[in-house]
Coordinates of C-alpha atoms in Angstrom, one line a residue:
Chain A
M1 CA 115.7 191.3 129.2
T2 CA 117.9 193.5 131.4
L3 CA 121.0 191.9 129.9
F4 CA 119.7 192.4 126.4
Y5 CA 119.3 196.1 127.0
F6 CA 122.6 196.3 128.8
F7 CA 124.4 194.8 125.7
A8 CA 122.3 196.6 123.2
I9 CA 123.0 200.0 124.8
I10 CA 126.7 199.3 124.9
A11 CA 126.7 198.2 121.3
I12 CA 124.7 201.3 120.1
V13 CA 126.6 203.9 122.2
A14 CA 130.0 202.4 121.3
S15 CA 129.1 202.3 117.6
L16 CA 128.0 205.9 117.6
L17 CA 131.2 206.9 119.4
V18 CA 133.2 205.1 116.8
I19 CA 132.2 207.7 114.2
A20 CA 132.2 210.6 116.7
Q21 CA 135.9 210.2 117.5
R22 CA 138.7 212.2 116.0
N23 CA 141.4 209.9 117.3
P24 CA 141.3 206.7 115.1
M25 CA 142.9 204.7 118.0
Y26 CA 139.8 205.3 120.2
S27 CA 137.6 204.5 117.2
V28 CA 139.2 201.1 116.8
L29 CA 138.9 200.4 120.5
L30 CA 135.2 201.4 120.6
L31 CA 134.5 199.2 117.7
I32 CA 136.0 196.3 119.6
A33 CA 133.7 197.2 122.6
S34 CA 130.8 197.2 120.2
F35 CA 131.8 193.7 118.9
G36 CA 132.1 192.5 122.4
A37 CA 128.6 193.7 123.2
L38 CA 127.3 191.9 120.0
S39 CA 129.0 188.7 121.1
G40 CA 127.1 189.1 124.4
L41 CA 123.8 189.4 122.5
Y42 CA 124.7 186.1 120.6
I43 CA 125.2 184.4 123.9
L44 CA 121.7 185.6 125.0
L45 CA 120.4 184.1 121.7
D46 CA 121.9 180.7 122.9
A47 CA 124.5 180.7 120.2
P48 CA 127.8 180.4 122.1
F49 CA 129.8 179.3 119.0
V50 CA 128.8 182.3 117.0
A51 CA 129.6 184.5 120.0
V52 CA 133.1 183.2 120.5
T53 CA 133.7 183.2 116.7
Q54 CA 132.7 186.9 116.7
I55 CA 135.3 187.6 119.3
I56 CA 138.0 185.5 117.6
V57 CA 137.5 186.8 114.1
Y58 CA 136.4 190.4 114.5
A59 CA 137.7 191.6 117.8
G60 CA 140.7 189.3 117.9
A61 CA 142.0 189.1 114.3
I62 CA 140.6 191.9 112.2
M63 CA 140.8 194.7 114.7
V64 CA 144.4 193.8 115.6
L65 CA 145.2 194.5 112.0
F66 CA 143.3 197.8 112.1
L67 CA 145.2 198.8 115.2
F68 CA 148.4 197.8 113.6
V69 CA 147.7 200.0 110.6
V70 CA 146.7 202.9 112.7
M71 CA 149.8 202.6 114.8
L72 CA 152.0 202.3 111.7
L73 CA 150.5 205.4 110.1
N74 CA 150.8 207.0 113.6
A75 CA 147.9 209.4 112.9
P76 CA 146.7 210.7 116.2
H77 CA 144.2 213.0 114.6
E78 CA 142.2 212.8 111.4
D79 CA 143.0 215.5 108.9
T80 CA 139.6 216.3 107.5
G81 CA 140.4 219.7 106.1
L82 CA 136.8 220.7 106.4
D83 CA 136.7 221.4 110.1
T84 CA 134.5 224.4 109.7
R85 CA 130.9 223.6 110.1
V86 CA 129.5 223.7 106.6
H87 CA 126.0 222.5 105.8
P88 CA 126.3 218.9 104.4
M89 CA 124.5 219.8 101.2
L90 CA 126.9 222.7 100.5
R91 CA 130.0 220.6 100.7
P92 CA 131.8 219.6 97.5
G93 CA 131.4 216.4 95.5
A94 CA 131.1 213.1 97.3
M95 CA 130.3 214.6 100.6
R96 CA 126.9 215.8 99.3
L97 CA 126.2 212.2 98.2
G98 CA 127.1 211.1 101.8
A99 CA 124.4 213.3 103.2
V100 CA 121.9 211.9 100.7
L101 CA 122.8 208.3 101.6
A102 CA 122.6 209.1 105.4
V103 CA 119.0 210.5 104.9
G104 CA 118.2 207.3 102.9
L105 CA 119.6 205.1 105.7
I106 CA 117.5 206.9 108.3
A107 CA 114.4 206.5 106.2
E108 CA 115.1 202.8 105.7
L109 CA 115.7 202.3 109.4
V110 CA 112.5 204.1 110.4
W111 CA 110.6 202.0 107.8
A112 CA 112.1 198.7 109.0
L113 CA 111.5 199.5 112.6
T114 CA 107.9 200.6 112.2
S115 CA 106.7 198.1 109.5
G116 CA 108.1 194.9 111.1
S117 CA 105.4 192.7 112.6
G118 CA 107.5 191.4 115.6
S119 CA 110.4 189.1 115.3
G120 CA 110.0 186.3 112.8
S121 CA 110.9 182.8 114.0
F122 CA 113.6 180.8 112.3
P123 CA 112.4 178.3 109.7
S124 CA 114.5 175.4 111.1
G125 CA 115.1 175.2 114.9
P126 CA 118.2 176.7 116.7
V127 CA 121.6 175.8 115.4
I128 CA 123.7 175.4 118.5
S129 CA 126.2 172.7 118.1
V130 CA 129.3 173.1 116.0
A131 CA 128.5 169.9 114.0
T132 CA 125.1 171.3 112.9
I133 CA 126.6 174.6 111.9
G134 CA 129.3 172.9 109.9
R135 CA 126.8 170.6 108.2
R136 CA 124.5 173.5 107.3
L137 CA 127.3 175.6 106.0
F138 CA 128.6 172.9 103.6
T139 CA 125.2 171.7 102.4
D140 CA 122.3 174.2 102.5
Y141 CA 124.5 177.3 102.5
A142 CA 127.4 175.9 100.4
F143 CA 126.8 178.3 97.5
P144 CA 126.7 181.6 99.6
F145 CA 129.7 180.3 101.6
E146 CA 131.8 179.7 98.5
V147 CA 130.7 183.0 96.9
T148 CA 131.8 184.8 100.1
S149 CA 135.2 183.2 100.0
V150 CA 135.7 184.2 96.4
L151 CA 134.6 187.7 97.3
I152 CA 137.2 187.8 100.0
L153 CA 139.8 186.5 97.6
V154 CA 139.0 189.2 95.1
A155 CA 139.3 191.8 97.9
M156 CA 142.7 190.4 98.8
V157 CA 144.0 190.4 95.3
G158 CA 142.7 194.0 94.9
A159 CA 144.6 195.0 98.0
V160 CA 147.8 193.4 96.7
V161 CA 147.4 195.1 93.4
M162 CA 146.8 198.5 95.0
A163 CA 149.7 198.1 97.4
R164 CA 152.2 197.3 94.6
H165 CA 153.3 200.5 93.1
D166 CA 155.2 199.0 90.1
G167 CA 152.0 198.8 88.0
V168 CA 150.8 201.1 85.3
A169 CA 148.6 203.5 87.2
G170 CA 150.7 203.9 90.3
G171 CA 153.9 204.9 88.5
K172 CA 157.4 203.5 89.2
R173 CA 158.9 203.8 92.7
Chain B
M1 CA 122.8 179.4 149.1
T2 CA 123.3 175.8 148.4
P3 CA 126.5 174.1 149.6
L4 CA 127.4 173.5 145.9
L5 CA 127.2 177.2 145.1
I6 CA 129.3 178.1 148.1
A7 CA 131.9 175.5 147.1
Q8 CA 131.9 176.9 143.6
I9 CA 132.5 180.4 144.8
A10 CA 135.3 179.1 147.1
L11 CA 136.8 177.3 144.1
T12 CA 136.8 180.4 142.0
L13 CA 138.5 182.4 144.7
L14 CA 141.0 179.5 145.2
V15 CA 141.8 179.5 141.5
F16 CA 142.4 183.3 141.5
I17 CA 144.6 183.2 144.6
A18 CA 146.5 180.1 143.2
L19 CA 147.2 181.9 139.9
L20 CA 148.4 185.0 141.8
S21 CA 150.7 183.0 144.0
S22 CA 151.8 180.9 141.1
A23 CA 153.1 184.0 139.4
A24 CA 155.1 184.9 142.5
G25 CA 156.3 181.3 142.8
M26 CA 157.3 181.3 139.2
V27 CA 159.5 184.3 139.7
Y28 CA 161.4 182.4 142.4
F29 CA 161.4 179.2 140.4
E30 CA 162.7 181.0 137.3
R31 CA 165.5 182.7 139.2
K32 CA 166.5 179.5 141.0
V33 CA 166.5 177.4 137.8
A34 CA 168.4 180.1 135.9
A35 CA 171.0 180.1 138.7
L36 CA 171.2 176.3 138.5
L37 CA 171.7 176.4 134.7
Q38 CA 174.4 179.1 135.1
Q39 CA 176.1 177.4 138.1
R40 CA 175.2 180.2 140.5
V41 CA 173.3 180.1 143.8
G42 CA 170.4 182.3 143.0
P43 CA 168.4 184.3 145.6
Y44 CA 169.2 183.0 149.1
L45 CA 169.2 185.9 151.5
V46 CA 165.5 186.7 152.0
G47 CA 163.9 183.9 154.1
P48 CA 165.0 180.2 154.1
Q49 CA 166.6 179.4 150.8
G50 CA 165.5 182.8 149.5
L51 CA 161.9 181.6 149.5
L52 CA 160.6 185.1 150.6
Q53 CA 162.3 186.8 147.6
P54 CA 159.0 187.2 145.7
V55 CA 157.4 188.9 148.7
A56 CA 160.4 191.3 148.9
D57 CA 160.0 191.9 145.2
V58 CA 156.3 192.7 145.5
I59 CA 156.9 195.1 148.4
K60 CA 159.7 196.8 146.5
L61 CA 157.4 197.2 143.4
M62 CA 154.5 198.6 145.5
F63 CA 156.7 201.3 147.0
K64 CA 158.1 202.5 143.7
E65 CA 156.9 205.7 142.3
E66 CA 154.1 205.4 139.7
L67 CA 155.4 207.4 136.7
R68 CA 153.5 208.4 133.6
P69 CA 155.2 210.3 130.7
R70 CA 153.6 213.7 130.1
A71 CA 153.0 212.9 126.4
A72 CA 151.3 209.6 127.1
D73 CA 147.7 209.0 126.4
P74 CA 146.3 209.1 130.0
L75 CA 143.3 206.7 129.6
L76 CA 144.9 204.0 127.5
F77 CA 148.2 204.2 129.5
V78 CA 146.2 203.2 132.6
L79 CA 144.0 200.7 130.7
A80 CA 146.7 198.7 129.0
P81 CA 148.1 196.8 132.0
I82 CA 144.5 196.2 133.3
I83 CA 143.6 194.6 129.9
S84 CA 146.7 192.4 130.0
A85 CA 146.2 191.1 133.5
T86 CA 142.4 190.6 133.0
A87 CA 142.9 188.6 129.9
A88 CA 145.6 186.5 131.5
F89 CA 143.3 185.6 134.5
A90 CA 140.1 185.2 132.4
A91 CA 141.6 182.4 130.2
F92 CA 142.1 180.1 133.1
A93 CA 138.4 180.2 134.0
V94 CA 137.5 177.5 131.4
V95 CA 140.5 175.2 132.2
P96 CA 139.5 172.0 134.1
F97 CA 142.1 170.8 136.5
G98 CA 140.6 167.7 138.2
A99 CA 137.9 165.1 138.1
E100 CA 134.5 165.7 139.8
T101 CA 134.7 165.6 143.5
T102 CA 132.3 165.6 146.4
L103 CA 134.9 166.9 148.8
F104 CA 135.0 163.7 150.9
G105 CA 131.2 163.4 150.9
L106 CA 130.5 167.0 152.0
L107 CA 128.5 167.8 148.9
D108 CA 125.5 165.9 147.6
T109 CA 126.1 166.7 143.9
P110 CA 129.8 166.4 142.8
L111 CA 131.7 169.6 142.2
R112 CA 133.6 170.0 138.9
L113 CA 137.1 171.3 139.4
Q114 CA 136.7 174.1 136.9
V115 CA 135.5 177.6 137.3
A116 CA 133.2 177.6 134.3
D117 CA 132.2 174.6 132.2
V118 CA 131.7 176.1 128.7
N119 CA 130.9 173.8 125.9
V120 CA 133.1 175.8 123.5
A121 CA 136.0 176.0 126.0
I122 CA 138.8 175.6 123.4
L123 CA 137.4 178.5 121.4
V124 CA 137.1 180.7 124.5
I125 CA 140.7 180.2 125.3
F126 CA 141.7 181.0 121.8
A127 CA 139.5 184.1 121.8
I128 CA 140.9 185.4 125.1
A129 CA 144.5 184.7 123.9
S130 CA 143.7 186.8 120.8
M131 CA 142.4 189.6 123.0
S132 CA 145.5 189.7 125.3
V133 CA 147.5 191.2 122.5
Y134 CA 145.6 194.5 123.0
G135 CA 147.1 195.1 126.4
I136 CA 150.6 195.0 124.9
V137 CA 149.8 196.9 121.8
L138 CA 148.0 199.7 123.7
A139 CA 150.8 199.9 126.2
G140 CA 153.3 200.3 123.3
W141 CA 151.2 203.0 121.6
S142 CA 150.0 205.0 124.6
S143 CA 153.4 205.4 126.1
N144 CA 154.4 207.7 123.3
S145 CA 157.9 206.4 123.2
K146 CA 159.7 204.9 120.2
Y147 CA 160.9 201.8 122.1
S148 CA 157.5 201.1 123.4
L149 CA 155.9 201.6 120.0
L150 CA 158.3 199.2 118.3
G151 CA 157.7 196.7 121.1
G152 CA 154.0 196.9 120.6
L153 CA 154.2 196.6 116.8
R154 CA 156.5 193.6 117.1
S155 CA 154.2 191.9 119.6
S156 CA 151.1 192.4 117.4
A157 CA 152.9 191.1 114.3
Q158 CA 154.3 188.1 116.3
M159 CA 151.0 187.2 117.9
I160 CA 149.0 187.4 114.7
S161 CA 151.6 185.2 112.9
Y162 CA 151.7 182.5 115.6
E163 CA 148.0 182.6 116.4
L164 CA 147.2 180.8 113.2
S165 CA 149.4 177.8 113.9
Y166 CA 148.2 177.9 117.5
G167 CA 144.6 177.6 116.3
M168 CA 145.5 174.8 113.8
S169 CA 147.1 172.7 116.5
L170 CA 144.0 173.2 118.7
A171 CA 141.8 172.1 115.7
S172 CA 143.7 168.9 115.2
V173 CA 143.1 167.9 118.9
L174 CA 139.4 168.7 118.7
L175 CA 139.2 166.5 115.6
L176 CA 140.5 163.6 117.7
A177 CA 138.4 164.3 120.7
N178 CA 135.3 165.2 118.6
S179 CA 134.4 167.9 121.1
L180 CA 135.1 171.5 121.9
S181 CA 134.7 171.0 125.7
L182 CA 138.0 170.6 127.6
T183 CA 136.5 168.2 130.1
D184 CA 135.4 165.9 127.2
I185 CA 138.9 166.2 125.7
V186 CA 140.6 165.2 128.9
N187 CA 138.1 162.3 129.4
G188 CA 138.9 161.2 125.9
Q189 CA 142.5 160.5 127.1
A190 CA 141.6 158.2 130.0
G191 CA 143.0 154.7 130.1
T192 CA 146.0 153.1 128.4
W193 CA 147.0 151.4 125.2
F194 CA 148.4 147.8 125.7
G195 CA 148.2 148.4 129.4
F196 CA 151.2 150.7 129.8
I197 CA 151.1 153.6 127.3
P198 CA 148.7 156.3 128.5
R199 CA 146.2 157.3 125.9
W200 CA 147.4 160.8 125.7
F201 CA 146.9 162.8 122.6
L202 CA 150.6 163.6 122.7
F203 CA 151.2 160.2 121.1
L204 CA 148.6 160.7 118.4
Q205 CA 149.6 164.3 117.8
P206 CA 153.4 164.6 118.4
V207 CA 153.6 167.3 115.7
G208 CA 150.6 169.1 117.0
F209 CA 152.1 169.2 120.5
L210 CA 155.4 170.7 119.1
I211 CA 153.4 173.3 117.2
Y212 CA 151.3 174.1 120.2
M213 CA 154.4 174.6 122.4
T214 CA 156.2 176.7 119.9
A215 CA 153.2 178.9 119.2
G216 CA 152.6 179.0 123.0
V217 CA 156.0 180.4 123.7
A218 CA 155.5 183.0 121.0
E219 CA 152.1 183.9 122.3
T220 CA 153.4 184.5 125.8
N221 CA 156.4 186.5 124.5
R222 CA 158.9 184.3 126.2
A223 CA 162.5 183.7 125.1
P224 CA 163.6 182.7 122.5
F225 CA 160.6 184.7 121.1
D226 CA 160.7 187.6 123.5
F227 CA 160.9 190.3 120.8
P228 CA 158.4 192.7 122.3
E229 CA 160.8 193.3 125.1
A230 CA 164.2 192.6 123.5
E231 CA 166.4 194.4 126.0
Q232 CA 169.4 194.9 123.8
E233 CA 167.3 196.6 121.1
L234 CA 164.3 198.1 122.8
V235 CA 165.3 198.9 126.4
A236 CA 162.3 197.0 127.8
G237 CA 160.0 197.0 124.8
Y238 CA 156.3 197.7 125.4
H239 CA 156.6 198.3 129.1
T240 CA 159.6 200.7 129.0
E241 CA 157.6 203.6 130.4
Y242 CA 155.8 201.6 133.1
S243 CA 156.8 201.5 136.7
S244 CA 155.6 200.3 140.1
M245 CA 152.3 198.3 140.1
S246 CA 151.3 198.9 136.5
F247 CA 154.6 197.3 135.5
A248 CA 153.9 194.5 138.0
M249 CA 150.6 193.9 136.2
F250 CA 152.4 193.1 132.9
F251 CA 154.8 191.0 134.8
L252 CA 152.0 189.1 136.5
A253 CA 150.2 188.7 133.2
E254 CA 153.2 187.2 131.6
Y255 CA 153.6 184.5 134.3
V256 CA 149.9 183.8 134.5
N257 CA 149.8 183.4 130.7
M258 CA 152.6 180.9 131.0
V259 CA 150.7 178.9 133.6
T260 CA 147.6 179.0 131.5
V261 CA 149.3 177.8 128.3
S262 CA 150.9 175.0 130.3
A263 CA 147.6 174.0 131.9
V264 CA 145.9 174.0 128.5
A265 CA 148.8 171.9 127.0
T266 CA 148.3 169.4 129.9
D267 CA 144.6 169.2 129.2
L268 CA 145.0 168.9 125.5
F269 CA 148.0 166.6 125.1
L270 CA 149.1 165.1 128.4
G271 CA 145.8 163.6 129.6
G272 CA 145.0 166.3 132.2
W273 CA 144.4 164.8 135.6
H274 CA 144.6 161.2 134.4
G275 CA 147.6 159.3 135.7
P276 CA 148.6 156.0 137.3
L277 CA 148.9 155.2 141.1
L278 CA 146.7 158.0 142.4
P279 CA 142.9 157.6 142.7
E280 CA 140.7 159.7 140.4
S281 CA 139.8 162.1 143.2
L282 CA 143.4 163.1 143.7
G283 CA 144.0 163.5 140.0
W284 CA 144.7 167.2 140.4
I285 CA 148.1 166.2 141.9
W286 CA 149.0 164.7 138.5
F287 CA 147.7 167.8 136.8
L288 CA 149.9 170.1 139.0
L289 CA 152.9 167.8 138.3
K290 CA 152.4 167.9 134.6
V291 CA 151.9 171.7 134.5
G292 CA 155.1 172.0 136.7
A293 CA 157.1 169.9 134.2
I294 CA 156.0 172.1 131.3
L295 CA 156.8 175.3 133.3
F296 CA 160.2 173.9 134.0
F297 CA 160.7 173.3 130.3
Y298 CA 159.7 176.9 129.6
V299 CA 162.3 178.2 132.0
W300 CA 164.9 175.8 130.8
M301 CA 164.4 176.9 127.2
R302 CA 164.6 180.6 128.2
W303 CA 168.0 180.2 129.7
T304 CA 169.3 177.8 127.1
L305 CA 168.3 179.3 123.7
P306 CA 169.4 182.8 122.5
R307 CA 166.8 185.1 121.0
Y308 CA 166.3 184.7 117.2
R309 CA 166.5 187.5 114.7
Y310 CA 163.2 189.2 114.0
D311 CA 163.1 188.1 110.3
Q312 CA 163.9 184.5 111.4
L313 CA 160.9 184.7 113.7
M314 CA 158.6 185.8 110.9
A315 CA 160.0 183.5 108.3
F316 CA 159.7 180.5 110.7
G317 CA 156.1 181.4 111.6
W318 CA 154.8 181.8 108.1
K319 CA 157.0 179.5 106.0
V320 CA 157.6 176.6 108.4
L321 CA 155.2 176.5 111.3
L322 CA 152.0 177.4 109.4
P323 CA 152.5 174.9 106.5
V324 CA 153.4 172.2 108.9
S325 CA 150.3 172.8 111.0
V326 CA 148.0 172.8 108.0
L327 CA 149.6 169.6 106.8
N328 CA 149.2 168.1 110.3
L329 CA 145.5 169.1 110.4
I330 CA 144.9 167.5 107.0
V331 CA 146.7 164.3 108.0
T332 CA 144.8 164.2 111.3
A333 CA 141.5 164.7 109.4
A334 CA 142.4 161.9 107.0
G335 CA 143.4 159.6 109.9
V336 CA 140.2 160.3 111.8
L337 CA 138.2 159.5 108.6
A338 CA 140.2 156.3 107.8
F339 CA 140.6 154.8 111.2
G340 CA 137.8 156.5 113.1
L341 CA 140.1 157.2 116.0

């Protein structure tokens, strides 16, 4: 249990600090620390494969790309423009919506934490070995798996379209 | 404390010290081999045959002034070499380097010659390799110097590009071994075919071995892929602003990474500690010999091949190495399915 609280506290504090930072470089690093703590939690749940995959995919691959972009843009400080402390509801446009969403999220979290009747048990035993994970993924969960891959493909195509400026909306370069 | 626990702690310490001294030894070895290849003598003044040269180098580095640019990010500048060195040492923890031994009957239960036996060892190595890029990238960014930044950017681009092929070559081996544990993979290579060809995965996966070695050289930033520190273009790349022991830590990390990549290659493709003549309990001698051979190959390559151009590196990684490794994986999978290897 001690280890659980150790990792949980690191994960929560690091995640909070991610959004409390002005320097995007530190935000990226704190996010990596948070992923590391999550991976520790997976190990405590007896899921070493998921733990290592978490490190490889999120901390190792995706965050390197984040870091790469932050370094390329070379933005040491975020330009918010609204540095003065204005009440969230008085800010223009989308920011007001953000405040509403934040209130909604807090309400949901409180509801989820208070109404939950302890942790539910998994319907079908622990999935530890790589073979079982693979079999599950391609039989029981084949549809969500394929849908996710299509979703990622869509996101990738979208990124390519937005990055290419020779389209209609972006104007000629 | 049980004797086994004491033996395990001693083993962990031994591995740590061995890695540290292997880095020092590699510096000497590299300079001597370079001298041999260039028909020079190499270091010969300090100690017999220049053997104490690494000691002299370390003492010199320790007494250098520790400099930090005023514009550098103070926290990350200090953290970067620590990340590099930690990642380099951590990867070796899951590498087995010998069969189980009772230390000539001293222990009741046999001791495994491996710091930590993890059942997803291959993935752990891959994960730590992917984390080691942070040391270099952060060093490049936090130095606040254009050469360092370019070095850091290059290294992250290079490591991302070659990590994919690296992972694919690992995957083709684990298809053959049917396990993610390195101990199982090594034991899957015991014995011989027709009585004289060792059952190494090298013979089943020649393409996989080539991909692994190429990607390994790129991952460790060694020549001919040493773009992050290309002297002619970037002064010293990501560690331009580092001096004294923090520079030494990058240096250490590079050599320890080389040793780890060679040790993993030995376990994956060259049968680990299995070899003829010697009994199973002395298998680690075979292991050391094989690792030494790969390390020699590394040094040999560095002093033989010139550095590529950066666009050649990227084109090769994405347009040649990656398709070949995907093809290799598919062929391996088909082979395993058809012949049940």
